[in-house]
Amino acid sequence: MTVTWEEPGWERVAAGVGRRRLPVWDCTVGLVVGPVGLLLVDAGSGPGEGARLRTEVQALTGRRVTHLALTHPHFDHVLGAAAFAGAEVFGAVGADAVLTGRGREELRADAVRHGLDARAAEEAVDALVPPRHAVRGERTLDLGGGRQVLLADVGPGHTAHDLAVLVPGDPEVVFCGDLVEESGEPQAGPDAVPSHWPAALDRLLELGGEDARYVPGHGAVVDAAFVRAQRDALAARFGVSD
């Protein structure tokens, strides 16, 4: 189907592929439209933001989200997942463990440290939907009508559980999560694996190639040269040799 991307805040990246930069934390969400399925990439920072995304997607397409890919288990990317009841939820292998049990308390505390209202954080964590489908290596999603999307477990790097989403086409589009950031220096928290981060970016470049459009977790869409330069900067920053 044809999407005009006229809903405020949405930006066309390629045919049937769009993204939105959310307020406050400038987190990016992506949308891939197939004739049968709709894939949302990340879900925002809480149930309220997730609900707004659900309403916007409905306005854009007239349909509901059928698949949700979580690029990594940080609050600003996952706490809106509860708004997409019925969607098949995917994450890199191991991400489900981070989003259950003790990991939920750490997620709530991190959200509050970054400025999310404590009550909203509590409600979001209580309602959190962890991934039901763990991606180890690569997995192809069929959205119907020949529209296929590749999910790739490319980490560790920014976290121990980084998932990238490759949308074939002309151009190809790679949703990078926070492995790539354009609006600031990539953030390396306590769950980062710096020694493997440059290799994860090498994998992104292998997936997308020179002509792809790379969608960072925060900031403007970039090209392969930007990803390569950020890869080299991270290698220098963390003392990782080729």
Short mmCIF file of C-alpha atoms in Angstrom, two decimals:
data_model
loop_
_atom_site.label_atom_id
_atom_site.label_comp_id
_atom_site.label_asym_id
_atom_site.label_seq_id
_atom_site.Cartn_x
_atom_site.Cartn_y
_atom_site.Cartn_z
CA MET A 1 0.00 0.00 0.00
CA THR A 2 1.04 3.62 -0.53
CA VAL A 3 1.68 5.71 2.58
CA THR A 4 1.90 9.50 2.25
CA TRP A 5 3.59 10.02 5.66
CA GLU A 6 1.47 13.12 6.23
CA GLU A 7 0.97 12.45 9.95
CA PRO A 8 2.92 15.20 11.78
CA GLY A 9 6.41 14.14 12.82
CA TRP A 10 6.75 11.23 10.41
CA GLU A 11 9.46 11.18 7.75
CA ARG A 12 9.63 8.99 4.66
CA VAL A 13 12.95 7.11 4.43
CA ALA A 14 12.16 4.85 1.45
CA ALA A 15 9.07 3.40 -0.22
CA GLY A 16 6.87 2.02 2.55
CA VAL A 17 9.47 2.86 5.19
CA GLY A 18 9.25 5.78 7.61
CA ARG A 19 10.49 6.95 10.95
CA ARG A 20 9.64 9.40 13.70
CA ARG A 21 11.88 11.24 16.17
CA LEU A 22 10.11 11.30 19.50
CA PRO A 23 10.27 14.29 21.88
CA VAL A 24 12.27 14.56 25.11
CA TRP A 25 14.91 11.86 24.47
CA ASP A 26 14.94 12.19 20.66
CA CYS A 27 14.48 8.44 20.32
CA THR A 28 13.72 7.20 16.81
CA VAL A 29 10.97 4.71 15.98
CA GLY A 30 10.61 3.15 12.54
CA LEU A 31 7.69 1.76 10.57
CA VAL A 32 7.80 -0.72 7.70
CA VAL A 33 4.55 -1.15 5.80
CA GLY A 34 3.78 -4.40 4.01
CA PRO A 35 0.60 -5.42 2.19
CA VAL A 36 -0.31 -7.67 5.12
CA GLY A 37 1.92 -6.82 8.08
CA LEU A 38 3.16 -3.67 9.77
CA LEU A 39 6.49 -3.68 11.60
CA LEU A 40 7.25 -1.04 14.21
CA VAL A 41 10.89 -0.62 15.22
CA ASP A 42 11.03 0.37 18.92
CA ALA A 43 8.08 1.60 20.95
CA GLY A 44 8.93 4.77 22.84
CA SER A 45 9.47 5.53 26.51
CA GLY A 46 6.17 4.59 28.14
CA PRO A 47 2.57 3.44 27.63
CA GLY A 48 1.40 7.00 26.88
CA GLU A 49 3.97 7.49 24.16
CA GLY A 50 3.28 4.01 22.86
CA ALA A 51 -0.44 4.75 22.70
CA ARG A 52 0.22 7.94 20.72
CA LEU A 53 2.37 5.97 18.30
CA ARG A 54 -0.38 3.37 17.93
CA THR A 55 -2.88 6.12 17.09
CA GLU A 56 -0.51 7.72 14.58
CA VAL A 57 0.19 4.43 12.83
CA GLN A 58 -3.55 3.80 12.61
CA ALA A 59 -4.00 7.25 11.06
CA LEU A 60 -1.18 6.65 8.57
CA THR A 61 -2.15 3.16 7.46
CA GLY A 62 -5.64 2.34 8.73
CA ARG A 63 -4.20 -0.81 10.29
CA ARG A 64 -2.63 -2.04 13.51
CA VAL A 65 0.98 -2.97 14.18
CA THR A 66 1.48 -6.73 13.73
CA HIS A 67 5.21 -6.96 14.53
CA LEU A 68 7.40 -5.03 16.94
CA ALA A 69 11.22 -5.16 16.91
CA LEU A 70 13.04 -3.83 19.98
CA THR A 71 16.56 -2.77 19.03
CA HIS A 72 17.89 -2.95 22.61
CA PRO A 73 16.55 -3.05 26.17
CA HIS A 74 16.76 0.61 27.20
CA PHE A 75 13.72 2.40 28.64
CA ASP A 76 13.31 5.03 25.91
CA HIS A 77 13.03 2.29 23.28
CA VAL A 78 10.96 -0.37 25.03
CA LEU A 79 8.58 0.99 27.68
CA GLY A 80 5.87 1.79 25.14
CA ALA A 81 5.62 -1.85 24.05
CA ALA A 82 2.51 -2.56 26.14
CA ALA A 83 0.49 -0.33 23.81
CA PHE A 84 0.85 -2.90 21.01
CA ALA A 85 -1.13 -5.79 22.41
CA GLY A 86 -1.33 -8.64 19.93
CA ALA A 87 1.86 -7.71 18.08
CA GLU A 88 4.61 -10.30 17.77
CA VAL A 89 7.56 -8.86 19.71
CA PHE A 90 11.17 -9.56 18.66
CA GLY A 91 14.48 -8.83 20.34
CA ALA A 92 18.07 -10.01 20.23
CA VAL A 93 18.69 -13.24 22.10
CA GLY A 94 18.97 -12.49 25.81
CA ALA A 95 16.98 -9.26 25.75
CA ASP A 96 13.96 -10.96 27.27
CA ALA A 97 15.97 -11.80 30.41
CA VAL A 98 16.94 -8.12 30.83
CA LEU A 99 13.29 -7.09 30.67
CA THR A 100 12.03 -9.54 33.29
CA GLY A 101 12.74 -10.17 36.98
CA ARG A 102 15.40 -7.99 38.56
CA GLY A 103 16.06 -6.38 35.19
CA ARG A 104 12.70 -4.59 35.43
CA GLU A 105 13.72 -2.77 38.59
CA GLU A 106 16.98 -1.66 36.97
CA LEU A 107 15.01 -0.49 33.94
CA ARG A 108 12.62 1.51 36.14
CA ALA A 109 15.48 3.09 38.07
CA ASP A 110 17.28 4.03 34.86
CA ALA A 111 14.12 5.66 33.46
CA VAL A 112 13.68 7.74 36.62
CA ARG A 113 17.36 8.75 36.62
CA HIS A 114 16.88 10.08 33.10
CA GLY A 115 13.84 12.13 34.06
CA LEU A 116 10.79 9.91 33.52
CA ASP A 117 8.13 10.50 36.16
CA ALA A 118 8.45 7.83 38.86
CA ARG A 119 4.78 6.81 38.72
CA ALA A 120 4.81 6.65 34.93
CA ALA A 121 7.99 4.55 35.06
CA GLU A 122 6.41 2.14 37.56
CA GLU A 123 3.28 1.75 35.43
CA ALA A 124 5.33 1.28 32.28
CA VAL A 125 7.53 -1.41 33.80
CA ASP A 126 4.52 -3.23 35.26
CA ALA A 127 2.91 -3.32 31.81
CA LEU A 128 6.10 -4.10 29.89
CA VAL A 129 5.85 -6.74 27.20
CA PRO A 130 9.24 -8.48 26.75
CA PRO A 131 10.18 -10.06 23.42
CA ARG A 132 8.54 -13.42 22.76
CA HIS A 133 10.80 -14.15 19.81
CA ALA A 134 14.57 -14.20 20.37
CA VAL A 135 16.70 -13.49 17.31
CA ARG A 136 19.98 -15.35 17.24
CA GLY A 137 21.94 -14.60 14.09
CA GLU A 138 19.37 -13.55 11.49
CA ARG A 139 15.64 -13.95 11.03
CA THR A 140 13.44 -12.94 8.11
CA LEU A 141 9.97 -11.48 8.63
CA ASP A 142 7.44 -11.73 5.81
CA LEU A 143 5.07 -8.75 5.74
CA GLY A 144 3.27 -10.06 2.66
CA GLY A 145 3.37 -9.22 -1.03
CA GLY A 146 7.09 -9.89 -1.28
CA ARG A 147 7.94 -7.37 1.46
CA GLN A 148 10.52 -9.06 3.66
CA VAL A 149 12.56 -7.58 6.49
CA LEU A 150 15.73 -9.01 8.01
CA LEU A 151 16.28 -8.91 11.78
CA ALA A 152 19.92 -9.34 12.73
CA ASP A 153 21.51 -9.92 16.13
CA VAL A 154 24.55 -7.73 15.46
CA GLY A 155 25.72 -7.01 19.01
CA PRO A 156 27.05 -6.82 21.55
CA GLY A 157 28.02 -3.18 21.40
CA HIS A 158 25.84 -0.41 22.81
CA THR A 159 24.32 -3.17 24.96
CA ALA A 160 24.77 -6.92 25.17
CA HIS A 161 21.60 -7.38 23.08
CA ASP A 162 21.61 -5.14 19.98
CA LEU A 163 19.20 -5.88 17.14
CA ALA A 164 19.36 -4.25 13.70
CA VAL A 165 16.57 -4.19 11.12
CA LEU A 166 17.40 -4.29 7.40
CA VAL A 167 14.69 -3.34 4.91
CA PRO A 168 15.65 -4.34 1.35
CA GLY A 169 14.81 -1.89 -1.40
CA ASP A 170 16.21 1.03 -3.36
CA PRO A 171 17.65 2.38 -1.20
CA GLU A 172 18.05 -0.25 1.47
CA VAL A 173 17.32 1.00 4.99
CA VAL A 174 19.06 -0.13 8.18
CA PHE A 175 17.54 0.69 11.56
CA CYS A 176 20.59 0.72 13.84
CA GLY A 177 19.22 1.37 17.31
CA ASP A 178 21.76 3.14 19.50
CA LEU A 179 24.70 1.39 17.90
CA VAL A 180 24.71 4.60 15.83
CA GLU A 181 23.84 8.07 17.12
CA GLU A 182 23.88 11.27 15.09
CA SER A 183 22.63 13.89 17.53
CA GLY A 184 25.46 13.31 20.00
CA GLU A 185 28.35 11.05 20.88
CA PRO A 186 27.29 7.39 21.26
CA GLN A 187 26.44 6.66 24.89
CA ALA A 188 28.29 3.83 26.60
CA GLY A 189 26.55 2.91 29.86
CA PRO A 190 27.37 0.10 32.28
CA ASP A 191 25.76 -2.48 30.00
CA ALA A 192 27.83 -1.50 26.94
CA VAL A 193 30.41 -3.88 25.50
CA PRO A 194 32.93 -1.42 24.02
CA SER A 195 35.41 -4.05 22.85
CA HIS A 196 32.81 -5.44 20.43
CA TRP A 197 31.11 -2.20 19.38
CA PRO A 198 33.29 -1.48 16.30
CA ALA A 199 32.66 -5.02 15.05
CA ALA A 200 28.92 -4.49 15.42
CA LEU A 201 29.18 -1.42 13.17
CA ASP A 202 31.20 -3.45 10.67
CA ARG A 203 28.29 -5.88 10.61
CA LEU A 204 25.81 -3.06 10.01
CA LEU A 205 27.89 -1.90 7.04
CA GLU A 206 28.01 -5.44 5.68
CA LEU A 207 24.23 -5.68 5.92
CA GLY A 208 23.43 -2.35 4.31
CA GLY A 209 26.33 -1.63 2.01
CA GLU A 210 27.53 1.70 0.69
CA ASP A 211 24.24 2.98 -0.67
CA ALA A 212 21.93 2.22 2.25
CA ARG A 213 20.29 4.81 4.48
CA TYR A 214 21.20 4.20 8.12
CA VAL A 215 18.66 5.26 10.74
CA PRO A 216 20.30 5.95 14.13
CA GLY A 217 18.61 5.46 17.46
CA HIS A 218 18.94 9.24 17.97
CA GLY A 219 19.38 11.92 15.33
CA ALA A 220 19.17 12.37 11.57
CA VAL A 221 19.40 9.62 8.97
CA VAL A 222 23.02 9.06 7.91
CA ASP A 223 25.05 7.30 5.23
CA ALA A 224 27.69 4.57 5.25
CA ALA A 225 30.52 7.10 5.50
CA PHE A 226 29.06 8.44 8.76
CA VAL A 227 28.72 4.93 10.22
CA ARG A 228 32.29 4.11 9.21
CA ALA A 229 33.62 7.32 10.77
CA GLN A 230 31.71 6.61 13.99
CA ARG A 231 33.08 3.07 13.98
CA ASP A 232 36.64 4.39 13.75
CA ALA A 233 35.99 6.97 16.48
CA LEU A 234 34.62 4.30 18.81
CA ALA A 235 37.61 2.06 18.13
CA ALA A 236 39.95 4.93 19.03
CA ARG A 237 37.88 5.92 22.06
CA PHE A 238 37.90 2.41 23.52
CA GLY A 239 41.32 1.31 22.32
CA VAL A 240 40.00 -1.42 20.03
CA SER A 241 42.49 -2.48 17.35
CA ASP A 242 41.42 -3.83 13.96
#
